[in-house]
Amino acid sequence: MSLMRIRKPKTRKGKQILLSREPQLIEPTRTMLFIDGRKCGGDIKSCMKDLQQLRKPLVKILNRKNDITPFDDPSSLEFLTMKNDCALFAFGSTSKKRPNNLILGRLFENEILDMIELGIKHYTSMSEFKTEKIGTNVKPCLIFNGPRWNQTEELRRLRNLLIDTFHKDKVDAIRLQGVEHVVSFTCTEDLTILMRSYKIMLKKSGQKTPRIELVEIGPSADFSIRRTKIASEDLYKQARKQPKQLQPKKKKNVTYDELGNTHGRVHLGKQNVTKIQTRRVKGLRKTPEEKRDSRQKKKELIKAAAKDLLKNAE
Amino acid sequence: MDIVKEVLEKQQRDLEKYKPITVDKHLEVRLDVGSLLCTDPNDLEDNQLKNNREQYLLDLTRDNTQLLINSVWELPTERIDECIVAKLPEPTTVLPRLRKVPGPKPLTKWEKFAKEKGIKKKKKDKKVYDTTLDKWVPTYGFKRADAEKEKEWVLEVPKNVDPNEDMFQKKIDLRNEKVAKNEIQRMKNIVRAKKVEVPRGGYFGPEVASSGQLLTAVTVAKSSTASVGKFQDKLPKEKQARGIGVKELIPGAKRKASHISAQPEKEVNLDLIKSVLNKKPKYDIEKAISIQKNEDKLQRETNPAEKGKKGKKGKGGKSGKGGKKPKGGRGQRAPGKKTAVGRKRR
């Protein structure tokens, strides 16, 4: 029957995997899938290797050649990212038409959200810089230079994608001595993106904050933007929607004044004045007449009802 | 004053030894300290970019990094395991999610129905007392089956049933059928939750369909006419699809109770309204009758004597209940009788 299409997990592990593919409130860290195209060698290969080095351990590397053209048919790419549980992908290929082609992209709901094709004009790999390297798993600072980054939607998306690619993980705290890597992206007038990566040297400045000196450690690349596929405004907005449960709750009835004092407002319900316990004064008691009257009234009511009933019964 | 000047000058000289940590920018850079991000909207110098590219990029990046580091160093710090850690604020740059924000869990068909009707789940006791076994028996789980076996060690064979039929096997079959039905309903709930459009038992193609499925498809197709297949021709020896969940697929096979009754609609509705509007208060008949009897008795007692009314002094007016106020031991004593004497002492 039609229900055969719903697969039921057979093992506990399989169930866990299927569960992990469902929407989650707090998503796990975003891993990046590295895929080679039909041909992938030279600059593009070393570029991919360096990117892997920078993103480790949040990477998943596929080494075989893949006959995929992401801009024509992204289905197999979507499948591979889904299977490997990755949110981002980097696809490297080289051809006569598009030499040294790097496609960076990300997914939303198992479909490609945006995807930008960068051509490598000039590349110097990390191994070519004979300098001291940074440690592993260092969160880099990201610098975006140039006024162009904010001018077009495409570049804004590219900037967001680059942040996604390089910033690795969201952290609440950082070791001050551990800030040792900076990646800068400069967008020139002719839309070339210059990527440079430096090691940060903290020097004495005579104050608490150190003076910064930079040493280039590579990789350094000049990218040109080729084809792009960016998500529609609607989809992008939907993808950026944050769960309400994670947003900080607004504190009600608490205000702060200029002196730093906290003012709280307390709401009490309406007081029941008739039930309130007061001093028992003789004058406020019911007189015997009042009591009798009320009792009499009650009795009369019951009597009338009883008579009515008896009449009905007869 | 000289000392102050001297100290200030010395500090100035100290500072001059080091390079500055301040950076001048035409437009202010935008910082997102939470994700260690800095965007510099200032114009690039084309001349420098052409002639002395690497050095220019290095200087530019250094300046911006310096600005970022300055703000990072201003953050509140903490000492954890011999190293100083700065607490980062929430990042302002929003990155897209991998999947949608999870919504509320979709209701199953039963849950939806129960919600509409206001049916609440009743909690079953873990154990109930069984009168035939004369002991407490688990309603579910561990040792429930044992208890049932113990209770139903013998089963009655009804008159209209073949005496050679195994009633125990029949019971097991019935249970298995229920389990299968429940499983199908569970699957259907999943389908409904995922909002997948699935055909209700149509033809699935030669590779997938089994003979049973094909038969179901034929039966469903035949009864899918305006007259629920009443006037369709039949082949000789044609079979009807049977099995669990098949009846639900065939239109018209499972009839619901009609809402149309013998009474005309208007009358039904009027009756309903009457029953709601003419609600009478509930009476406790026995109590009312006993009160009435008491009243009558009192009247009989008081009326023939016609002693006139008592003076209404103090806590008088107890004529309703009859009897006098206890005299607190001041009255006449009857030596033989044992009565409660005096007021109640506490």
XYZ file of C-alpha atoms in Angstrom:
660
model
C 0.000 0.000 0.000
C 0.908 3.636 -0.067
C 2.238 3.354 3.414
C 5.113 1.259 2.137
C 6.802 4.500 1.190
C 7.286 5.470 4.792
C 10.454 3.835 5.928
C 10.621 2.694 9.463
C 14.068 2.564 11.046
C 15.138 -0.967 11.813
C 17.933 -0.193 14.244
C 18.395 2.201 17.090
C 21.253 3.891 15.275
C 19.163 4.310 12.153
C 16.460 5.913 14.209
C 18.964 8.366 15.652
C 20.133 9.283 12.153
C 16.593 9.857 10.932
C 15.855 11.950 14.012
C 18.934 14.061 13.385
C 17.593 14.865 9.920
C 14.488 16.440 11.353
C 14.311 20.124 12.257
C 15.990 20.884 15.535
C 15.733 23.789 17.884
C 19.459 24.129 18.386
C 21.297 22.998 15.292
C 24.636 21.233 15.440
C 27.767 22.936 14.138
C 27.833 23.335 10.392
C 30.162 20.945 8.651
C 31.435 21.549 5.156
C 31.476 18.938 2.436
C 34.393 19.055 0.019
C 33.659 17.522 -3.366
C 35.837 17.245 -6.453
C 34.358 17.731 -9.884
C 35.201 15.952 -13.118
C 38.702 17.325 -13.022
C 40.244 18.902 -9.977
C 43.936 19.643 -9.862
C 46.566 22.329 -9.587
C 45.531 25.541 -7.896
C 41.987 24.457 -7.204
C 43.162 21.276 -5.512
C 45.603 23.106 -3.257
C 42.962 25.748 -2.539
C 40.532 23.057 -1.416
C 43.251 21.458 0.706
C 43.988 24.754 2.445
C 40.308 25.419 3.074
C 40.031 21.969 4.625
C 43.041 22.746 6.775
C 41.452 25.963 7.993
C 38.068 24.404 8.718
C 39.205 21.223 10.402
C 37.601 19.347 12.137
C 34.266 20.563 10.767
C 34.851 19.009 7.361
C 33.825 15.986 5.379
C 36.040 15.224 2.414
C 35.058 13.167 -0.610
C 38.084 12.288 -2.680
C 36.603 10.625 -5.754
C 35.847 12.502 -8.927
C 32.199 13.369 -9.371
C 30.432 14.076 -12.635
C 28.332 16.877 -11.182
C 27.475 20.267 -12.621
C 25.895 22.062 -9.676
C 24.463 24.934 -11.683
C 22.736 22.642 -14.171
C 21.585 19.837 -11.932
C 22.112 20.210 -8.207
C 20.147 17.092 -7.228
C 23.103 14.768 -6.710
C 24.937 17.458 -4.779
C 21.923 17.911 -2.550
C 21.798 14.173 -2.035
C 25.476 13.978 -1.102
C 25.214 16.808 1.412
C 22.119 15.242 2.905
C 23.816 11.846 3.221
C 26.887 13.354 4.838
C 24.834 15.614 7.073
C 26.539 18.820 5.926
C 25.166 22.323 5.784
C 27.843 23.792 3.538
C 29.718 22.550 0.543
C 32.751 23.474 -1.524
C 32.893 22.072 -5.010
C 36.162 22.311 -6.911
C 36.622 21.667 -10.598
C 38.686 22.877 -13.470
C 37.820 22.919 -17.170
C 38.830 24.737 -20.290
C 35.810 26.989 -20.086
C 36.070 27.646 -16.397
C 39.598 27.021 -15.160
C 40.098 26.710 -11.392
C 36.481 26.869 -10.444
C 35.461 26.903 -6.788
C 31.780 26.758 -5.902
C 30.838 27.660 -2.372
C 27.291 27.071 -1.240
C 24.953 26.148 1.545
C 21.719 24.304 1.995
C 18.350 24.831 3.529
C 15.830 22.031 3.930
C 17.962 19.746 1.753
C 17.880 22.209 -1.114
C 20.538 24.617 -2.225
C 19.962 28.022 -0.676
C 22.761 29.933 -2.344
C 25.713 28.976 -4.395
C 28.453 31.235 -5.735
C 31.055 30.319 -8.295
C 34.486 31.813 -7.779
C 37.259 31.640 -10.320
C 40.799 31.588 -8.966
C 42.906 34.156 -10.777
C 45.947 33.854 -8.656
C 46.706 31.484 -5.853
C 49.489 31.031 -3.311
C 49.009 28.077 -1.029
C 49.728 27.892 2.668
C 52.797 25.666 2.204
C 54.471 28.273 0.024
C 54.657 30.736 2.916
C 57.629 29.713 4.986
C 56.370 31.205 8.235
C 55.190 29.932 11.562
C 51.640 28.598 11.263
C 48.721 28.892 13.612
C 47.395 26.157 15.868
C 44.505 23.955 14.886
C 40.895 24.822 15.582
C 41.520 28.546 15.970
C 38.566 30.844 15.491
C 39.617 33.440 12.952
C 38.791 37.141 12.907
C 37.129 38.127 9.652
C 37.763 41.486 8.035
C 35.819 42.763 5.034
C 37.386 45.752 3.329
C 35.886 48.006 0.722
C 32.615 49.832 0.282
C 31.348 47.425 -2.352
C 30.471 44.648 0.128
C 27.272 46.374 1.072
C 26.244 47.654 -2.325
C 24.615 44.712 -4.054
C 22.524 41.871 -2.729
C 24.808 39.365 -4.403
C 27.868 40.624 -2.576
C 25.984 40.799 0.694
C 25.082 37.155 0.265
C 28.644 36.294 -0.657
C 29.849 38.030 2.472
C 27.373 36.083 4.564
C 28.437 32.868 2.867
C 32.099 33.612 3.519
C 31.331 34.294 7.169
C 29.489 30.995 7.267
C 32.436 29.230 5.664
C 35.169 30.631 7.866
C 33.689 31.525 11.210
C 33.373 27.839 12.150
C 31.454 27.756 15.374
C 29.506 30.094 17.566
C 31.354 30.568 20.840
C 30.378 32.347 24.049
C 33.876 33.010 25.258
C 37.322 33.268 23.711
C 40.793 33.002 25.169
C 42.471 36.342 24.651
C 45.808 34.760 23.725
C 43.957 32.476 21.301
C 43.007 35.282 18.926
C 45.799 34.552 16.490
C 44.341 34.293 13.010
C 42.747 36.864 10.754
C 41.301 36.387 7.274
C 40.658 39.498 5.218
C 38.485 39.824 2.149
C 38.870 42.911 0.016
C 36.418 43.683 -2.728
C 37.952 45.930 -5.370
C 36.166 48.122 -7.911
C 36.382 45.477 -10.638
C 34.702 42.945 -8.297
C 37.822 40.952 -7.606
C 37.873 39.463 -4.158
C 41.289 39.392 -2.562
C 41.558 36.870 0.202
C 44.523 37.134 2.559
C 45.217 35.293 5.757
C 47.525 36.505 8.513
C 48.809 35.419 11.864
C 48.271 37.969 14.631
C 51.280 38.909 16.769
C 50.363 40.595 20.034
C 53.004 43.235 20.884
C 53.428 45.409 23.955
C 51.808 48.790 23.745
C 52.349 50.101 27.272
C 48.637 49.641 27.885
C 46.307 46.789 28.591
C 45.311 46.342 24.963
C 48.190 44.990 22.877
C 49.472 46.391 19.605
C 48.800 44.154 16.628
C 51.323 43.106 14.016
C 50.447 40.756 11.172
C 52.479 38.111 9.365
C 51.058 36.567 6.225
C 50.684 32.797 6.509
C 48.584 32.066 3.438
C 46.564 31.021 1.649
C 46.295 34.105 -0.496
C 43.931 34.120 -3.436
C 42.386 36.491 -5.932
C 38.884 35.407 -6.827
C 36.598 36.586 -9.563
C 32.874 36.037 -9.291
C 31.455 33.864 -12.062
C 27.953 32.433 -11.891
C 25.735 32.874 -8.866
C 22.515 31.385 -7.656
C 21.098 33.146 -4.667
C 17.899 32.381 -2.808
C 14.818 34.495 -3.262
C 14.135 37.102 -0.609
C 11.306 35.002 0.815
C 13.298 31.830 1.173
C 16.279 33.657 2.603
C 14.084 35.309 5.189
C 12.568 31.970 6.086
C 16.007 30.410 6.432
C 17.195 33.158 8.756
C 14.182 32.875 11.027
C 15.294 32.151 14.572
C 13.204 30.076 16.961
C 11.197 32.062 19.450
C 12.166 29.794 22.294
C 15.802 30.844 21.945
C 15.117 34.553 22.005
C 15.599 36.170 25.395
C 12.366 36.614 27.279
C 11.161 40.098 27.965
C 11.041 40.860 31.660
C 7.741 42.344 32.614
C 7.120 44.953 35.280
C 10.797 45.537 35.995
C 12.343 48.931 35.249
C 15.688 50.477 35.983
C 16.251 54.141 36.705
C 19.318 56.296 36.064
C 20.819 55.535 39.438
C 20.854 51.821 38.712
C 17.983 51.018 41.015
C 15.542 48.312 40.077
C 11.861 49.044 40.267
C 9.360 46.256 40.261
C 5.618 46.539 39.867
C 3.489 43.978 41.626
C -0.076 43.260 40.618
C -2.494 42.053 43.261
C -5.921 40.730 42.494
C -9.068 42.544 43.548
C -9.574 42.262 47.273
C -12.663 40.489 48.514
C -13.890 42.956 51.103
C -16.826 40.881 52.278
C -14.693 37.847 53.124
C -11.918 39.784 54.790
C -11.155 38.908 58.414
C -11.684 41.948 60.612
C -12.128 42.420 64.322
C -15.275 40.791 65.568
C -17.467 43.580 66.856
C -20.807 42.874 68.388
C -22.466 45.649 66.499
C -21.623 44.058 63.133
C -23.175 40.698 63.956
C -26.502 39.674 62.502
C -29.339 40.247 64.913
C -31.530 37.264 65.799
C -34.342 38.773 63.759
C -32.195 38.974 60.667
C -31.020 35.431 61.138
C -34.543 34.199 61.619
C -35.759 36.014 58.576
C -33.154 34.530 56.333
C -33.818 31.062 57.662
C -37.548 31.501 57.180
C -37.042 32.606 53.613
C -34.961 29.568 52.804
C -37.507 27.266 54.324
C -40.372 28.811 52.414
C -38.524 28.295 49.186
C -37.933 24.628 49.911
C -41.519 24.182 51.021
C -42.852 25.638 47.821
C -40.611 23.374 45.788
C -41.670 20.316 47.785
C -45.339 21.088 47.373
C -44.831 21.483 43.691
C -43.116 18.132 43.514
C -45.729 16.330 45.555
C -48.418 17.757 43.347
C -46.564 16.528 40.289
C -46.086 13.098 41.824
C -49.813 12.772 42.392
C 53.959 70.057 40.812
C 57.338 69.177 39.458
C 56.890 65.570 40.482
C 53.560 65.329 38.721
C 54.988 66.817 35.572
C 57.924 64.485 35.736
C 55.738 61.412 36.075
C 53.510 62.505 33.228
C 56.462 63.180 30.990
C 57.985 59.839 31.829
C 54.782 58.070 30.912
C 54.632 60.026 27.674
C 58.156 58.932 26.822
C 57.260 55.327 27.677
C 54.307 55.442 25.353
C 56.390 56.883 22.550
C 58.629 53.852 22.691
C 55.676 51.708 21.564
C 53.670 52.028 18.412
C 50.135 53.402 18.859
C 47.049 51.210 19.197
C 44.631 53.821 17.959
C 43.452 53.910 14.348
C 41.853 56.817 12.499
C 39.093 56.007 10.052
C 37.102 58.335 7.844
C 33.942 56.286 8.265
C 33.484 54.198 11.350
C 33.917 50.466 10.817
C 31.059 48.134 11.681
C 32.025 45.546 14.276
C 30.335 42.340 15.263
C 32.393 41.277 18.240
C 30.222 38.227 18.873
C 31.435 36.583 15.673
C 34.823 38.395 15.538
C 33.813 40.283 12.428
C 34.699 43.711 11.104
C 33.363 45.426 7.995
C 35.198 48.489 6.765
C 33.079 50.636 4.430
C 35.876 53.143 3.689
C 36.988 53.624 0.108
C 40.060 51.737 -1.002
C 43.022 53.609 -2.423
C 43.229 52.466 -6.041
C 46.687 53.819 -6.563
C 48.170 51.881 -3.686
C 46.154 48.802 -4.572
C 47.740 48.749 -8.011
C 51.341 49.527 -7.176
C 51.891 48.162 -3.704
C 49.088 45.708 -3.282
C 50.347 43.262 -0.650
C 51.713 45.911 1.703
C 48.567 48.016 1.380
C 46.307 45.033 2.127
C 48.446 44.115 5.117
C 48.287 47.623 6.557
C 44.574 47.926 5.949
C 43.869 44.593 7.568
C 46.173 45.408 10.461
C 44.285 48.621 11.203
C 40.915 46.925 11.110
C 42.135 44.000 13.184
C 43.505 46.463 15.708
C 40.061 48.047 16.004
C 38.473 44.638 16.473
C 41.053 43.570 19.045
C 40.599 46.838 20.938
C 36.917 46.105 21.407
C 37.558 42.453 22.256
C 40.012 43.485 24.988
C 37.370 45.767 26.470
C 34.989 42.887 27.065
C 34.529 41.531 30.594
C 37.086 38.839 31.279
C 37.239 35.758 33.417
C 40.026 33.482 34.535
C 39.475 29.843 33.667
C 42.307 27.314 34.155
C 45.203 29.769 34.158
C 44.116 31.619 31.031
C 42.139 34.783 30.571
C 38.902 34.378 28.697
C 36.769 37.184 27.298
C 33.037 36.684 27.247
C 31.694 37.403 23.774
C 28.307 39.043 23.288
C 25.614 37.536 21.069
C 26.608 37.821 17.392
C 24.570 40.336 15.415
C 25.152 38.677 12.052
C 22.371 36.189 11.459
C 23.349 33.094 9.535
C 20.727 30.970 7.827
C 19.655 27.755 9.461
C 20.044 24.298 7.942
C 16.438 23.356 8.544
C 13.225 25.087 9.415
C 12.394 26.084 12.942
C 10.611 23.088 14.438
C 6.917 23.646 14.896
C 4.494 21.985 17.269
C 4.068 18.239 16.909
C 1.202 17.470 14.546
C -1.809 15.848 16.179
C -2.856 12.343 15.267
C -6.360 11.766 13.973
C -7.530 10.551 17.356
C -5.845 13.397 19.241
C -7.512 15.885 16.934
C -10.893 14.277 17.431
C -10.436 14.091 21.196
C -9.497 17.739 21.306
C -12.593 18.739 19.367
C -14.839 16.702 21.615
C -13.002 17.594 24.782
C -12.108 14.014 25.618
C -9.466 13.788 28.280
C -7.081 10.924 28.721
C -7.835 8.868 31.777
C -4.941 7.345 33.542
C -5.229 3.621 34.077
C -4.100 2.093 37.312
C -1.029 -0.058 37.133
C -2.865 -2.840 38.914
C -6.532 -3.687 39.266
C -8.214 -6.116 41.574
C -9.488 -9.208 39.775
C -12.443 -10.857 41.492
C -12.183 -14.211 39.710
C -8.510 -14.611 40.449
C -8.928 -12.941 43.834
C -5.748 -10.931 43.578
C -4.244 -7.766 42.164
C -3.407 -8.090 38.474
C -1.235 -5.759 36.349
C -3.231 -3.978 33.634
C -0.248 -3.830 31.316
C 3.427 -4.684 31.096
C 5.321 -7.168 33.199
C 3.341 -10.331 34.002
C 0.117 -9.063 32.479
C 0.039 -11.887 29.930
C 0.705 -14.438 32.646
C -2.239 -13.168 34.647
C -4.481 -13.345 31.602
C -3.400 -16.882 30.840
C -4.154 -17.828 34.397
C -7.556 -16.242 34.230
C -8.611 -17.600 30.862
C -7.263 -21.108 31.054
C -10.479 -22.318 29.499
C -12.607 -20.665 26.831
C -16.223 -21.217 25.977
C -17.059 -22.439 22.469
C -20.206 -20.656 21.333
C -23.034 -22.733 19.868
C -22.874 -21.284 16.403
C -19.166 -21.964 16.009
C -17.515 -25.062 14.631
C -16.572 -27.096 17.710
C -13.197 -28.027 16.283
C -12.098 -24.404 16.002
C -9.298 -23.385 18.289
C -10.702 -20.516 20.332
C -7.271 -19.670 21.752
C -5.821 -19.297 18.286
C -8.809 -17.197 17.319
C -8.128 -14.882 20.217
C -4.481 -14.531 19.236
C -5.470 -13.821 15.636
C -7.883 -11.156 16.744
C -5.190 -9.499 18.774
C -2.691 -9.642 15.919
C -5.245 -8.085 13.645
C -5.720 -5.236 16.092
C -1.977 -4.676 16.286
C -1.729 -4.574 12.497
C -4.587 -2.123 12.253
C -2.999 0.093 14.837
C 0.269 0.035 12.915
C -1.490 1.085 9.721
C -3.192 3.911 11.526
C 0.122 5.019 12.965
C 1.624 5.080 9.490
C -1.331 7.021 8.187
C -0.808 9.572 10.918
C 2.803 9.978 9.822
C 1.694 10.431 6.216
C -0.816 13.039 7.309
C 1.803 14.826 9.406
C 4.269 14.945 6.531
C 1.552 16.209 4.199
C 2.582 13.806 1.479
C 0.022 13.361 -1.228
C -0.413 9.615 -1.543
C -3.010 7.797 -3.593
C -5.539 5.920 -1.515
C -4.775 2.445 -2.717
C -4.435 3.005 -6.418
C -2.290 1.148 -8.892
C 1.398 1.166 -8.001
C 2.932 -0.143 -11.189
C 3.859 -3.661 -12.203
C 7.082 -3.862 -10.181
C 5.633 -2.801 -6.905
C 2.090 -4.069 -6.826
C 1.292 -7.501 -5.445
C -1.781 -9.469 -6.498
C -3.550 -8.395 -3.356
C -2.822 -4.759 -4.071
C -4.049 -5.157 -7.625
C -7.264 -6.683 -6.385
C -7.692 -3.807 -3.951
C -7.079 -1.315 -6.734
C -9.748 -2.985 -8.913
C -12.269 -3.045 -6.101
C -11.652 0.561 -5.221
C -11.853 1.657 -8.849
C -15.129 -0.194 -9.396
C -16.803 1.366 -6.417
C -15.567 4.847 -7.203
C -18.640 5.884 -9.153
C -21.397 8.258 -8.209
C -23.571 5.321 -7.208
C -20.718 3.652 -5.241
C -20.356 0.905 -7.842
C -23.916 -0.368 -7.534
C -24.510 -0.631 -11.262
C -21.131 -1.961 -12.303
C -21.055 -5.213 -14.212
C -19.386 -8.172 -12.583
C -17.118 -10.733 -14.113
C -17.836 -14.378 -13.481
C -16.055 -15.525 -10.312
C -14.934 -12.019 -9.506
C -13.350 -11.622 -6.126
C -13.815 -8.813 -3.693
C -10.731 -7.416 -1.947
C -10.622 -8.246 1.708
C -8.245 -7.677 4.553
C -7.204 -5.179 7.119
C -7.687 -1.583 6.141
C -9.239 -2.439 2.773
C -12.733 -1.518 3.815
C -11.626 1.998 4.634
C -10.363 2.436 1.099
C -13.566 1.389 -0.625
C -16.008 4.245 -0.922
C -19.393 3.413 0.515
C -18.218 0.233 2.191
C -18.024 1.752 5.607
C -21.160 3.751 6.302
C -21.433 6.278 9.012
C -24.605 6.677 11.044
C -26.911 9.038 9.235
C -27.706 12.288 10.911
C -31.159 12.248 9.298
C -33.802 10.803 11.594
C -37.507 9.912 11.173
C -38.540 13.165 12.808
C -38.438 16.232 10.632
C -35.363 18.364 11.080
C -37.219 21.365 12.429
C -38.840 19.358 15.156
C -35.556 17.812 16.239
C -33.960 21.197 16.545
C -36.916 22.660 18.433
C -36.803 19.791 20.912
C -33.151 20.393 21.439
C -33.680 24.088 22.113
C -36.568 23.331 24.469
C -34.508 20.931 26.494
C -31.809 23.563 26.879
C -34.068 26.512 27.670
C -36.547 24.809 29.991
C -34.030 23.528 32.419
C -35.508 23.021 35.875
C -33.544 23.051 39.103
C -32.860 19.665 40.590
C -34.687 18.712 43.759
C -33.807 16.206 46.382
C -37.290 14.691 46.541
C -36.797 12.660 49.694
C -35.473 15.588 51.626
C -38.242 17.840 50.439
C -40.881 15.265 51.431
C -39.379 14.785 54.869
C -39.388 18.541 55.429
C -42.987 18.735 54.341
C -43.970 15.905 56.684
C -42.212 17.570 59.573
C -44.043 20.822 58.876
C -47.398 19.102 58.836
C -46.687 17.298 62.073
C -45.705 20.505 63.783
C -48.814 22.215 62.605
C -50.945 19.393 63.917
C -49.204 19.655 67.248
C -49.523 23.383 67.623
C -52.913 24.034 66.054
C -55.338 21.987 68.201
C -53.949 23.443 71.451
C -53.835 26.980 70.056
C -51.823 28.093 73.082
C -51.021 31.426 71.655
C -47.624 32.621 70.752
C -44.640 32.481 72.942
C -43.015 35.680 73.978
C -40.348 36.410 71.494
C -37.479 36.952 73.847
C -33.824 36.197 73.420
C -33.089 33.205 71.307
C -36.673 32.199 70.955
C -38.440 31.290 67.794
C -37.330 27.700 67.694
C -40.858 26.610 67.056
C -39.753 25.217 63.722
C -37.783 22.389 65.258
C -40.030 21.802 68.243
C -38.952 21.146 71.781
C -37.727 23.545 74.332
C -34.420 25.012 75.012
C -32.415 22.748 77.356
C -32.756 24.027 80.821
C -29.272 23.369 81.966
C -30.180 21.244 84.954
C -32.614 23.715 86.384
C -35.733 21.845 85.383
C -37.532 19.003 87.050
C -35.595 15.888 87.311
C -36.983 12.538 86.457
C -35.074 10.150 88.661
C -35.496 7.124 86.451
C -34.615 8.825 83.223
C -31.098 9.427 82.101
C -30.833 12.706 80.351
C -28.034 14.960 79.291
C -27.731 17.396 82.101
C -26.513 20.922 81.866
C -24.926 22.688 78.998
C -22.166 21.060 77.136
C -18.872 21.781 78.805
C -15.765 22.138 76.835
